[in-house]
Coordinates of C-alpha atoms in Angstrom, one line a residue:
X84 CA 90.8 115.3 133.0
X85 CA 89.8 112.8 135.4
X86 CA 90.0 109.3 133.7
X87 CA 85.8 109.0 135.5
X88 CA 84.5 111.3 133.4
X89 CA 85.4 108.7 130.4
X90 CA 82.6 106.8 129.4
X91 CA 85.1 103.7 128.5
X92 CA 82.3 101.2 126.5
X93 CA 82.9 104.1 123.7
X94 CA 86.4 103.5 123.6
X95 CA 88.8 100.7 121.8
X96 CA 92.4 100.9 121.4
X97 CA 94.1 99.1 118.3
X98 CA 97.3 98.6 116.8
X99 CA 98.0 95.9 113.6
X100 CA 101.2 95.2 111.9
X101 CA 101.8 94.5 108.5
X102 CA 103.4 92.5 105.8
X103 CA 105.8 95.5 104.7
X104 CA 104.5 95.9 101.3
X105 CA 103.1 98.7 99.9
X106 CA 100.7 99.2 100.6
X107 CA 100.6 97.2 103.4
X108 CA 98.5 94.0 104.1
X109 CA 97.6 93.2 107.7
X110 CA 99.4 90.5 109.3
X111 CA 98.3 90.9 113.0
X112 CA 95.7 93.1 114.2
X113 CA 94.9 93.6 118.2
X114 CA 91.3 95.4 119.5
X115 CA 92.2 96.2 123.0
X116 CA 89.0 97.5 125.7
X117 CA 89.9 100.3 127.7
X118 CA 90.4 99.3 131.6
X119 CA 90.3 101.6 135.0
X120 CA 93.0 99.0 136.7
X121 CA 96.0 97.9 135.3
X122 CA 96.6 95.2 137.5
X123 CA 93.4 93.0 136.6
X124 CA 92.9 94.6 133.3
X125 CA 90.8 92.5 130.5
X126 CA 93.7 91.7 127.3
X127 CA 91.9 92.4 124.3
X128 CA 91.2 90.6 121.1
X129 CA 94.2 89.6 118.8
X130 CA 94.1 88.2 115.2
X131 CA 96.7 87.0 113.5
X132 CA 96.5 87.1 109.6
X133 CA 98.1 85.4 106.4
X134 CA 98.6 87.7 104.4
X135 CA 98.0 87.8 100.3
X136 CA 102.1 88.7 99.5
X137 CA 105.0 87.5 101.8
X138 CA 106.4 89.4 104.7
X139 CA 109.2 91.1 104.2
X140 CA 112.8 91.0 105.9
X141 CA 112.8 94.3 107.3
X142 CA 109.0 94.0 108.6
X143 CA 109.9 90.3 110.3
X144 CA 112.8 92.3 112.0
X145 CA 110.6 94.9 113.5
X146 CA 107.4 92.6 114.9
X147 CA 109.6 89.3 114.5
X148 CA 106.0 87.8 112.6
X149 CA 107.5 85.4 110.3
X150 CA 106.2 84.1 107.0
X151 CA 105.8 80.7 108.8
X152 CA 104.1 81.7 111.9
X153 CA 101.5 82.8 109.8
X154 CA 101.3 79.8 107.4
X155 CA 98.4 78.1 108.8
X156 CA 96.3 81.5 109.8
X157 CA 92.9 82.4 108.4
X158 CA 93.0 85.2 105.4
X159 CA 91.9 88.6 105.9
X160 CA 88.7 87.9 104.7
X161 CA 88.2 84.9 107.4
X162 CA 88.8 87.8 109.8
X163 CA 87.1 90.7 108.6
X164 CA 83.6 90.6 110.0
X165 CA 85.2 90.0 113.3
X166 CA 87.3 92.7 113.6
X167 CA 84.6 95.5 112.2
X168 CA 82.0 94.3 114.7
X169 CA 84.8 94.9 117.3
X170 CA 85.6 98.3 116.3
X171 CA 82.3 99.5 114.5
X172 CA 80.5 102.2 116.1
X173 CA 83.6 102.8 118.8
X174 CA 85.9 105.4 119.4
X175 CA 89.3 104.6 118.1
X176 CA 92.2 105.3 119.5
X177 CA 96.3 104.5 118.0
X178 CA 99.6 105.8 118.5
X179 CA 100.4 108.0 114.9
X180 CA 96.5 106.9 114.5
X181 CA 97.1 107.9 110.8
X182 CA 98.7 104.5 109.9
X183 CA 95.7 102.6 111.8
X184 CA 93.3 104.7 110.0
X185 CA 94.6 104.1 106.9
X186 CA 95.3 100.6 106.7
X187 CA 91.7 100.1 108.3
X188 CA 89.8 101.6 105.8
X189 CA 91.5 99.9 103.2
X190 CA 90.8 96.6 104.4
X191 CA 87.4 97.1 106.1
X192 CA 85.2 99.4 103.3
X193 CA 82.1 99.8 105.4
X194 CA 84.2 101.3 108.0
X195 CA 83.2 104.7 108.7
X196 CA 84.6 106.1 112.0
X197 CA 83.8 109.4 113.1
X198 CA 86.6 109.5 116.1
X199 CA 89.9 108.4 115.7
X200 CA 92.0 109.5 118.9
X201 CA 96.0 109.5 118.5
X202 CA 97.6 109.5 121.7
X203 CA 100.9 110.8 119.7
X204 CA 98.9 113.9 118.9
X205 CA 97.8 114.0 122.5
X206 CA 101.3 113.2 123.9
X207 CA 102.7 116.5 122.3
X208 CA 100.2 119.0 123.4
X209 CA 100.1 117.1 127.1
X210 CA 103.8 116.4 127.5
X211 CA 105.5 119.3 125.5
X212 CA 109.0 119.0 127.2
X213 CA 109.3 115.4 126.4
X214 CA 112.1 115.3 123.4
X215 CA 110.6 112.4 121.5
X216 CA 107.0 111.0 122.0
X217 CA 107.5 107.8 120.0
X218 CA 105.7 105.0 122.0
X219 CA 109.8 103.8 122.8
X220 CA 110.4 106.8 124.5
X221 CA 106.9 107.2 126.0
X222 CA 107.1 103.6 127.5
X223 CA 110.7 104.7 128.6
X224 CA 109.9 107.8 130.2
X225 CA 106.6 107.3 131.5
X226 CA 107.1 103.8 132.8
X227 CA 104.5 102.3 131.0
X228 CA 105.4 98.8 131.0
X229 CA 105.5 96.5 134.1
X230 CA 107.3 94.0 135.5
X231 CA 105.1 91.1 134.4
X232 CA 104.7 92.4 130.8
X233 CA 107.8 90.6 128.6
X234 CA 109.3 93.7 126.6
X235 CA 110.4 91.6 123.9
X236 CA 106.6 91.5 122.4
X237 CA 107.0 95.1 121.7
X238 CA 106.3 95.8 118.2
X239 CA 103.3 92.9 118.6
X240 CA 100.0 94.1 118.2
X241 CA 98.5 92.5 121.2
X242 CA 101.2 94.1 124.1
X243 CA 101.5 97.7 122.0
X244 CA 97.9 98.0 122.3
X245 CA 97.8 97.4 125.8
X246 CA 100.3 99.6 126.6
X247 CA 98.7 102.4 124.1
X248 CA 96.1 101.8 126.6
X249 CA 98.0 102.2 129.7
X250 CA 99.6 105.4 127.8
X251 CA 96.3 106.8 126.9
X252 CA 94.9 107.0 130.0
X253 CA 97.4 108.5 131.9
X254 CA 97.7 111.2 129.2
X255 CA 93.6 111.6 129.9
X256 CA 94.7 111.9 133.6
X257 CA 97.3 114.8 133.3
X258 CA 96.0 116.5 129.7
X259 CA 94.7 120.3 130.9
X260 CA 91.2 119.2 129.1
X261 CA 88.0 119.1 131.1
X262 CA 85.6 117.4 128.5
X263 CA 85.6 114.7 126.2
X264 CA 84.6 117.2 123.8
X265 CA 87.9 119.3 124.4
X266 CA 90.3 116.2 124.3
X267 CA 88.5 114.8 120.6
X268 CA 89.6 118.5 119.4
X269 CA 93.3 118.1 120.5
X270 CA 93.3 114.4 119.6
X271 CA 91.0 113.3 116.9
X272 CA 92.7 112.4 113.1
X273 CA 91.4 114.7 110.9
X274 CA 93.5 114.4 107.7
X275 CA 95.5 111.6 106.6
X276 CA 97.6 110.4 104.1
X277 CA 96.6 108.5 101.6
X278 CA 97.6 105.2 102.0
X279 CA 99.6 104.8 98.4
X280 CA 102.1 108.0 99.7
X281 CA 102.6 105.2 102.7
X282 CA 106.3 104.4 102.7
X283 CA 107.3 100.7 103.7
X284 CA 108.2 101.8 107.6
X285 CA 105.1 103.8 107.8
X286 CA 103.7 100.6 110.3
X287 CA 106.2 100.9 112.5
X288 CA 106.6 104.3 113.6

C-alpha cells in the first residue's frame, strides 16, 4: 500500500513506559504524529510523569528513568487532559499495542478508541521470514534508526515512538494491503489482556 493513500491527521503513534509495578503506573508517555519525510520530520509530544509508587530496579534498567529524574514532574493527573486530547478521536498505533491499550485505558476512563494498530501484528503478516519482530530486531534488520538518532534513548518513550513511526510506515509501504480498510483487519487490537494478568516486563516487550 502506498504510504499516499494514508490519510496521516487520523493517525498517532505512542509508546509510555512505566514504574514496574503491577499494574503499572505511567512514568513517561510520548504522542508521536505520523510524518511522509524522515529527514525534517515533526518529534512528537513527550510527558514525563511521577508516578504514585517508586520505580523499580529492574524498570530503571530497561528505560534508565530514575526515581529522581522524575522527582520534580507533574502527577498523572497534571497530565491527563493533555494526553487524551492528543490521542482522542485518533487512530492509534504501538508496537505489542496490547500493553499501550491497556495501560491507557486504565489511566485515561473516557478513552474509548475504536482503532488500535500494532505494527507487531503487522510486522508478522508483512515480514513472515523475519525470525523475531521485536522492535530490537525490527530496528536491526530494517535499518530503522539513523545516524543522528542516539541509540542509547531506546527503551524512552519519545525515540521508540518515533521509530515505531518510521517502522510503521514502511511496513504500510511493503504490506500486500490496498485499503486502509484491509490493513485495520490485519492490524487493529481486538482482544487484550486484562491489565491485572499484566506481568511486571509486560512494558517492555
Amino acid at each position: 500500500m502506498k504510504i499516499e493513500l494514508l490519510d496521516f491527521s487520523k493517525f498517532v503513534v505512542v509508546d509510555l513506559e512505566g514504574n514496574g509495578q503491577n499494574p503499572p503506573d505511567i512514568v513517561e508517555i510520548a504522542v508521536q504524529p505520523l510524518f511522509r519525510n524522515e529527514e525534517v520530520a515533526e518529534r512528537g509530544k513527550t510527558w514525563l510523569v511521577k508516578p504514585p509508587r517508586k520505580i523499580t530496579g529492574f524498570a530503571q534498567r530497561i528505560h534508565h528513568i530514575s526515581n529522581k529524574d522524575v522527582e520534580s514532574s507533574p502527577v498523572w493527573n497534571d497530565v491527563k487532559s493533555d494526553v487524551f486530547e492528543a490521542i482522542r478521536n485518533k487512530i492509534i498505533i504501538a508496537h505489542n499495542a496490547g500493553v499501550e491499550r491497556n495501560v491507557l485505558s486504565s489511566h485515561i476512563s473516557e478513552w474509548k478508541p475504536k482503532i488500535i494498530l500494532d505494527t507487531l501484528k503487522l510486522s508478522r503478516v508483512t515480514w513472515k521470514s523475519l525470525d523475531s519482530h521485536s522492535l530490537d530486531s525490527l530496528i536491526k534488520e530494517k535499518n530503522l534508526i539513523k545516524e543522528d538518532m542516539n541509540v542509547v534513548d531506546r527503551h524512552r518513550a519519545g525515540f521508540d515512538a518515533y521509530v515505531t513511526a518510521i517502522l510503521f510506515l514502511r511496513l504500510v509501504e511493503d504490506s500486500a494491503v490496498t485499503t486502509e480498510n484491509e490493513l485495520f483487519e490485519i492490524a487493529n487490537i481486538v482482544v487484550t489482556k486484562p491489565i491485572e494478568e499484566q506481568k511486571q516486563g509486560d512494558l517492555f516487550l
